[in-house]
Coordinates of C-alpha atoms in Angstrom, one line a residue:
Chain A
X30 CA 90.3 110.7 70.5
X31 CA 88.2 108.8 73.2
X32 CA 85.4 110.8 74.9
X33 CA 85.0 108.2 77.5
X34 CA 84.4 109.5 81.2
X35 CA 87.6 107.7 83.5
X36 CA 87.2 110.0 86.1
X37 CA 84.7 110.2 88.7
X38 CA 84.0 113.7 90.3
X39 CA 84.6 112.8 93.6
X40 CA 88.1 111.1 92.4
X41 CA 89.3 114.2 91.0
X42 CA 88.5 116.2 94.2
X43 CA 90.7 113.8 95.7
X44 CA 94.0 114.0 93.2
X45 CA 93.2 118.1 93.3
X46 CA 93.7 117.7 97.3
X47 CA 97.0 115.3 96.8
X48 CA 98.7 118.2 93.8
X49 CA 97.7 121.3 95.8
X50 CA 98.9 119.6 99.3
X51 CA 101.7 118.1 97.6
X52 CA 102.4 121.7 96.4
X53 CA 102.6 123.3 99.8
X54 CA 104.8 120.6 101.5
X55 CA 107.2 120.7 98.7
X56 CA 108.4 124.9 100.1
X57 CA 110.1 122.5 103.0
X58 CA 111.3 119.7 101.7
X59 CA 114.2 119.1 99.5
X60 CA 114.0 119.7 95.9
X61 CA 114.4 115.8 94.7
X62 CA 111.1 115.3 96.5
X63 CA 109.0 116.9 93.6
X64 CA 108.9 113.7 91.5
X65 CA 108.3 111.7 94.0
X66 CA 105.0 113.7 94.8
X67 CA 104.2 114.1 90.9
X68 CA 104.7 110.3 90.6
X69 CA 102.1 109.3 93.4
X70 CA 99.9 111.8 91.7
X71 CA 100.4 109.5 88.5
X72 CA 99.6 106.4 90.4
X73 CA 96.8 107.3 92.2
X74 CA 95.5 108.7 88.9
X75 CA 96.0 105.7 87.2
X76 CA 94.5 103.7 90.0
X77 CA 91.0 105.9 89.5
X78 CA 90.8 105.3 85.9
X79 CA 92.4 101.8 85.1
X80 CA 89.4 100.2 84.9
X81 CA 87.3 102.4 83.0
X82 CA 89.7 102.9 80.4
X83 CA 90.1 101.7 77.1
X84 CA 91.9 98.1 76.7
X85 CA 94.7 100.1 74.8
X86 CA 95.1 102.7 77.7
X87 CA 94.9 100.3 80.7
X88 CA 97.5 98.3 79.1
X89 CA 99.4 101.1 79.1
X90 CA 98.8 102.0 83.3
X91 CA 99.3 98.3 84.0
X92 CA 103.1 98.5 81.9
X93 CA 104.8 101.8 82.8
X94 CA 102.4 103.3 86.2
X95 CA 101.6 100.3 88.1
X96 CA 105.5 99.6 88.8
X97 CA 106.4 103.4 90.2
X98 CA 105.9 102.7 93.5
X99 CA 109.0 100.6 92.9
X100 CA 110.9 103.5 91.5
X101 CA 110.1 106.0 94.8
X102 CA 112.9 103.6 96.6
X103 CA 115.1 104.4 94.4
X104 CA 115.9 107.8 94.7
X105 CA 119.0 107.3 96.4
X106 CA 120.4 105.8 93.0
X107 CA 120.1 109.1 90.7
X108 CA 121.3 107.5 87.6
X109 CA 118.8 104.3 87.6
X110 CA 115.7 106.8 88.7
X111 CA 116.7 109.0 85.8
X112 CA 116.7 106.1 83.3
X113 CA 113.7 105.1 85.0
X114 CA 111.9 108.3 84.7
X115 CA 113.2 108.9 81.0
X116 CA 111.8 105.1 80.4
X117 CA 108.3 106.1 81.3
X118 CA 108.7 109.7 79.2
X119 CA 109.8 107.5 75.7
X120 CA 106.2 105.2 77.4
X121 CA 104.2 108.3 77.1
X122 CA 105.4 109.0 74.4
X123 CA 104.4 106.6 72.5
X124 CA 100.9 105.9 74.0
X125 CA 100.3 110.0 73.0
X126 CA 101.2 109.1 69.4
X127 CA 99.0 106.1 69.3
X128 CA 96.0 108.2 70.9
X129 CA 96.6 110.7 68.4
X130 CA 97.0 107.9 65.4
X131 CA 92.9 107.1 66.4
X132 CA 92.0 110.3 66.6
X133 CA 93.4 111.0 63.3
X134 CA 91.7 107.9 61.7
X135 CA 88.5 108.7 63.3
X136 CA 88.2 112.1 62.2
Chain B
X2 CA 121.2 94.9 128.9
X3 CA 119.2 93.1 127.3
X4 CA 119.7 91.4 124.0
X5 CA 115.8 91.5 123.0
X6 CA 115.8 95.3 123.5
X7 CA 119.1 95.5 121.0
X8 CA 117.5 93.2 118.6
X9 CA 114.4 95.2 118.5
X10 CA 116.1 98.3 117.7
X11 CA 117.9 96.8 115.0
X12 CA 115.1 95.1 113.0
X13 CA 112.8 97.5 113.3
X14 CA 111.8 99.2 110.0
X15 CA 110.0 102.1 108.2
X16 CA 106.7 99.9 106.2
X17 CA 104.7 101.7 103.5
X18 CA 102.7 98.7 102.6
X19 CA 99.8 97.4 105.3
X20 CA 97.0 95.4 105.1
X21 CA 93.5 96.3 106.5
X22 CA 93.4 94.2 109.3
X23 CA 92.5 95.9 112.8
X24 CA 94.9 96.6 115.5
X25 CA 93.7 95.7 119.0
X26 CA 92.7 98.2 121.3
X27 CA 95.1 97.1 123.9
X28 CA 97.8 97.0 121.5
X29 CA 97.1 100.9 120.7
X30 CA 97.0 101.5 124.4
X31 CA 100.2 100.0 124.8
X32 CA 101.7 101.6 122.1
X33 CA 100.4 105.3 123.8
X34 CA 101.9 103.8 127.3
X35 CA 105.1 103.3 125.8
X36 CA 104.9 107.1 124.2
X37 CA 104.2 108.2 127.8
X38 CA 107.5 106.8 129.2
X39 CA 109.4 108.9 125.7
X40 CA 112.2 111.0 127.0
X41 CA 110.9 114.6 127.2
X42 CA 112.4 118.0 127.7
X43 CA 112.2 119.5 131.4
X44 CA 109.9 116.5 131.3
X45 CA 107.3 119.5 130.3
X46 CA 105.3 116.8 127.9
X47 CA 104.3 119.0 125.3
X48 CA 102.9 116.1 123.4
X49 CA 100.0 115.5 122.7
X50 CA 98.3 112.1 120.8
X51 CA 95.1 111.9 118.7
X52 CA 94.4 108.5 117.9
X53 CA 92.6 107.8 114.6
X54 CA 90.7 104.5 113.7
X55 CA 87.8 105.9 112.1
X56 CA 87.9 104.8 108.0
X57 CA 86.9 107.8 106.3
X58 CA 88.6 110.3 108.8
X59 CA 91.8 108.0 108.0
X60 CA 90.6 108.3 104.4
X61 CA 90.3 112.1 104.1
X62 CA 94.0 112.4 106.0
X63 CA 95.6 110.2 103.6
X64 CA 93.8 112.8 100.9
X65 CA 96.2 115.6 102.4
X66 CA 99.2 113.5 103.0
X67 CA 101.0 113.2 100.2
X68 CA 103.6 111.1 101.9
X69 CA 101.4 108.7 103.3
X70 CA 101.6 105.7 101.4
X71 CA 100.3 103.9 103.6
X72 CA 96.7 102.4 104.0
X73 CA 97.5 101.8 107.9
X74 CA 94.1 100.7 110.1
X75 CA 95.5 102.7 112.6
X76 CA 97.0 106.6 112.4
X77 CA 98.8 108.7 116.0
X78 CA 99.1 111.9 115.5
X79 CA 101.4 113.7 117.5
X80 CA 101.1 117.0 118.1
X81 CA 102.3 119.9 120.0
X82 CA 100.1 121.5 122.5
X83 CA 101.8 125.2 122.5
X84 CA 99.4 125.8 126.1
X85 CA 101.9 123.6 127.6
X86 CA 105.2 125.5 125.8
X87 CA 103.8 128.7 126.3
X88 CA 102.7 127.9 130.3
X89 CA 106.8 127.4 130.3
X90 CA 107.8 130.2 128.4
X91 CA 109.3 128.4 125.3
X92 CA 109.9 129.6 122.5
X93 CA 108.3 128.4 119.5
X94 CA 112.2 127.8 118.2
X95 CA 112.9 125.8 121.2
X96 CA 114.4 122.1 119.7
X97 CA 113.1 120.4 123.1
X98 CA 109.9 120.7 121.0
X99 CA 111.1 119.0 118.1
X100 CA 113.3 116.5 120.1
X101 CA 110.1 115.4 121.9
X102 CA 108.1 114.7 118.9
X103 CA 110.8 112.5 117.6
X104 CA 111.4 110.4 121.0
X105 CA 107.7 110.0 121.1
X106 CA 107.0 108.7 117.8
X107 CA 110.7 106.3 118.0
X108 CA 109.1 105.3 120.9
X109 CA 106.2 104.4 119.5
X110 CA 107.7 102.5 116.3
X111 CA 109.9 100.6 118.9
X112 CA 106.8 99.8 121.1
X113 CA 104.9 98.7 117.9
X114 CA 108.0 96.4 116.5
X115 CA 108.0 94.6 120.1
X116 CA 104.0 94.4 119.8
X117 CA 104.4 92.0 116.4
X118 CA 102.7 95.2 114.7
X119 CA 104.3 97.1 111.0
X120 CA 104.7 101.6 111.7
X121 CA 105.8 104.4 109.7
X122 CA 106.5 107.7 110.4
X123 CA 105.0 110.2 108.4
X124 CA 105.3 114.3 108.3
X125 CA 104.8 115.1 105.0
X126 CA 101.1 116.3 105.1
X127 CA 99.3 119.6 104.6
X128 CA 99.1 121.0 109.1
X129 CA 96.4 123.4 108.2
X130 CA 94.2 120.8 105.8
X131 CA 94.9 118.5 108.7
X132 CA 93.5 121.0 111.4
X133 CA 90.3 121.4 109.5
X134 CA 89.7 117.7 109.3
X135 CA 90.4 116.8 112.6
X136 CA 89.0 120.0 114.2
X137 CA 91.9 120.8 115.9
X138 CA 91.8 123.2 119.1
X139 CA 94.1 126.5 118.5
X140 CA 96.9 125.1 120.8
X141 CA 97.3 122.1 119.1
X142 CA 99.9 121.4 116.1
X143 CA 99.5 118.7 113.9
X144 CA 104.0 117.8 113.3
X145 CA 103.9 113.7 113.0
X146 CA 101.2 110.8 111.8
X147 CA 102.5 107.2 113.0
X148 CA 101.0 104.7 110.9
X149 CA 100.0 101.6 112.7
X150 CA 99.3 98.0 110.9
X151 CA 100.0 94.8 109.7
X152 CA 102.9 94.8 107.5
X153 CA 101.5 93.7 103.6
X154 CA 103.1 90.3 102.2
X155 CA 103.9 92.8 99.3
X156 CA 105.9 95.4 101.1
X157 CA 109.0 96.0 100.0
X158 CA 112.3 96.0 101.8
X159 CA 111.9 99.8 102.4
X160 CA 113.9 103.2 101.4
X161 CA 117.2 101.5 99.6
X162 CA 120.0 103.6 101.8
X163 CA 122.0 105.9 100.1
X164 CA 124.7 104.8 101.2
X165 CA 125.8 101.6 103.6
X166 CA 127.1 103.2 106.7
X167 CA 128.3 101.7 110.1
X168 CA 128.3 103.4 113.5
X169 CA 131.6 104.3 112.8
X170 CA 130.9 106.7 109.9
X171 CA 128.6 108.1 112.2
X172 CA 131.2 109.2 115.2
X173 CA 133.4 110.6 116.0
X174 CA 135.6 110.5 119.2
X175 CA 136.8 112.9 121.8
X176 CA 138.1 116.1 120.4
X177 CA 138.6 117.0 116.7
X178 CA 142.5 117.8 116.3

């Protein structure tokens, strides 16, 4: 597992203020909204730490985050977001089992 | 009636995606002139516009904004000045209130399309983060940001519609039988 710092302080400050705010506007808007807040939270984290990452990771950010903001015009079509969405859950996935693989290698 | 006016209307769009280049001063001011002219109720002009150029005061909104996506050089914020609502004895559930804030900021978005210049509406930010920021007075309400720019080579062709409608899905004439 990588002990590598991607995160600066002051950037985490800021995705704490977009989740907590996000969290309050979502009690008035419509439900299908919470992704679309959780998945700007996912590209503005990935923006902070792409390039402190490792080569492995960033990869990773630049294949299956860097393309949401296509995704958040898409709601309207429920089936292609959902395939979408489920894409980038299979992503994770795999990049968790990979992360783990090194950390179980190194250890 | 003018043809230009139509077409404006018509091409006008929601952008998400601006680049950093500055937005005159006059063309702000003519933007605010045009909001001035908005259809209002009673014509009480409960509206009220702060205007925000300032980098890192733009920063620290977009911080509490989740929906801004946009990196706009310019941000209006309209708000409600309840001095004015309560001076008239409205109440807070008045829809004259609402009403207002959306003919100001169409207004606006119209004004900026004629002006060459890219705008986006945006509401869904946290009102009381925003107050602190901005130092609101008490009377004041932040309700709508109107993100002013350039429109980004890269922007895309906007909200896909969830369905393609025509005036005609939208009316409905005379009498329902």
């Amino acid at each position: 597992m990588s002990e590598n710092w991607v995160l600066k302080e002051d950037e985490a400050v800021e995705l704490l203020a977009l989740l907590i705010t996000s969290a309050r506007i979502q009690l008035d808007e419509p439900a299908h909204y919470g992704p679309l807040r959780l998945l700007t939270a996912t590209e503005r984290l990935s923006g902070m730490i792409r390039e402190r990452s490792s080569d492995k990771s960033r990869a990773f950010l630049q294949e299956n985050i860097e393309r949401v903001p296509e995704m958040r015009m898409a709601m309207s079509d429920v089936e292609s977001y959902t395939a979408a969405l489920d894409e980038r859950c299979r992503a994770v996935a795999a990049c968790l089992l990979r992360h783990s693989a090194q950390a179980e290698g190194e250890s | 009636m003018s043809e230009a006016v139509l077409n404006n209307i018509k091409t006008r769009r929601v952008v998400r995606e601006m680049t950093d280049e500055p937005v005159q001063r006059e063309q702000i001011e003519a933007i605010l002139e045009a909001a001035r002219w908005a259809p209002s109720g009673g014509n009480l002009r409960p509206n009220r516009y702060i205007v925000l150029e300032d980098a890192e005061t733009r920063r620290l909104i977009r911080l509490v904004s989740p929906g801004m996506f946009q990196r706009a050089p310019v941000l209006i914020l309209v708000c409600t000045n309840w001095q004015v609502a309560a001076e008239h004895h409205l109440p807070a559930t008045d829809r004259a209130l609402l009403i207002d804030i959306g003919t100001a900021g169409q207004t606006m978005m119209l004004a900026a399309h004629a002006l060459g210049l890219a705008s986006g509406p945006v509401t869904s930010f946290s009102k009381e983060a925003v107050k602190i920021i901005l130092n609101l007075p008490e009377t004041y309400s932040p309700e709508m940001f109107i993100c002013i720019g350039h429109r980004a080579e890269t922007a895309g062709a906007g909200m896909r519609a969830w369905k393609k409608i025509s005036w005609r899905d939208l009316t409905h004439w005379e009498r329902f039988k």
